[in-house]
């Protein structure tokens, strides 16, 4: 089977290139009830993706799913943390035009990390979305138009 090819890449608040001046949030240090505030500048946007307590079975399943994700993430991050020593070299091989999108109020992965990706990618440009957190597209739906314009251009 032949691999599918693509022309352009969009990265939305990617992880993996660490900058001590702009450290990623240690998810293990964030209490579950505080997580929505780390995901969105407007907490009400993030809360749409969390159970409201009206369905106990759903809330229990949601919690179990998040616990499994946390365990998996922990195993993935164990060797190198939020970064990989070879990631910068791997990114340098991506010749495709790449759009890096980041919310200026991202508390999970600070927007100060964005230049690391733009510099590492040979053909990258950056869109910083004002007053948006990690859930940049959910908080600022107009971001989708900008991404569409990138793909169409």
Steps between C-alpha positions, in 0.01 A plus 500: 500500500634839407525769763273800454676829445400839626608850412462702818518446875323680785632468855281634778693565822728200447711351775853369488744790476563619849613845602587544867383862474151377399449162668204278422255442782565196713163329464567293809501819705162619371198402708221354284259784584762754385561339159235697305675826593822360354328406174317823418525867582119498512439211741139463384634381162704220658217401733290400195732198467467386862208323667268733687412246768148433373591151374698309763580207268635734233705691757647176632588378149644841415723487809615147420581598141704801617686279751594256221614791281709632787666162554575465128637853482717428802650195330562696179666787686709286736814483284533868405223702663307738272786513250704265288869559436463432128180694434672814371691286247179322395316831455780630276410222254143624452522702181124550472359846566399490865268722699559517874193623693516599866276675749676787676345394834587129478576378852579141394768581245594869519499695174863587574578154363357588157821655360685176573276318252504776240880509511531120484274460196648604162176654364287608793290797591327582825153615594467617859137517605441774756319416823474128424628211705595145402151445354574771247254384229217446746552843659560688177313321219619764253835320524352227279459753218866596530600134486271451198662800329841342560388173342335681207796732431 
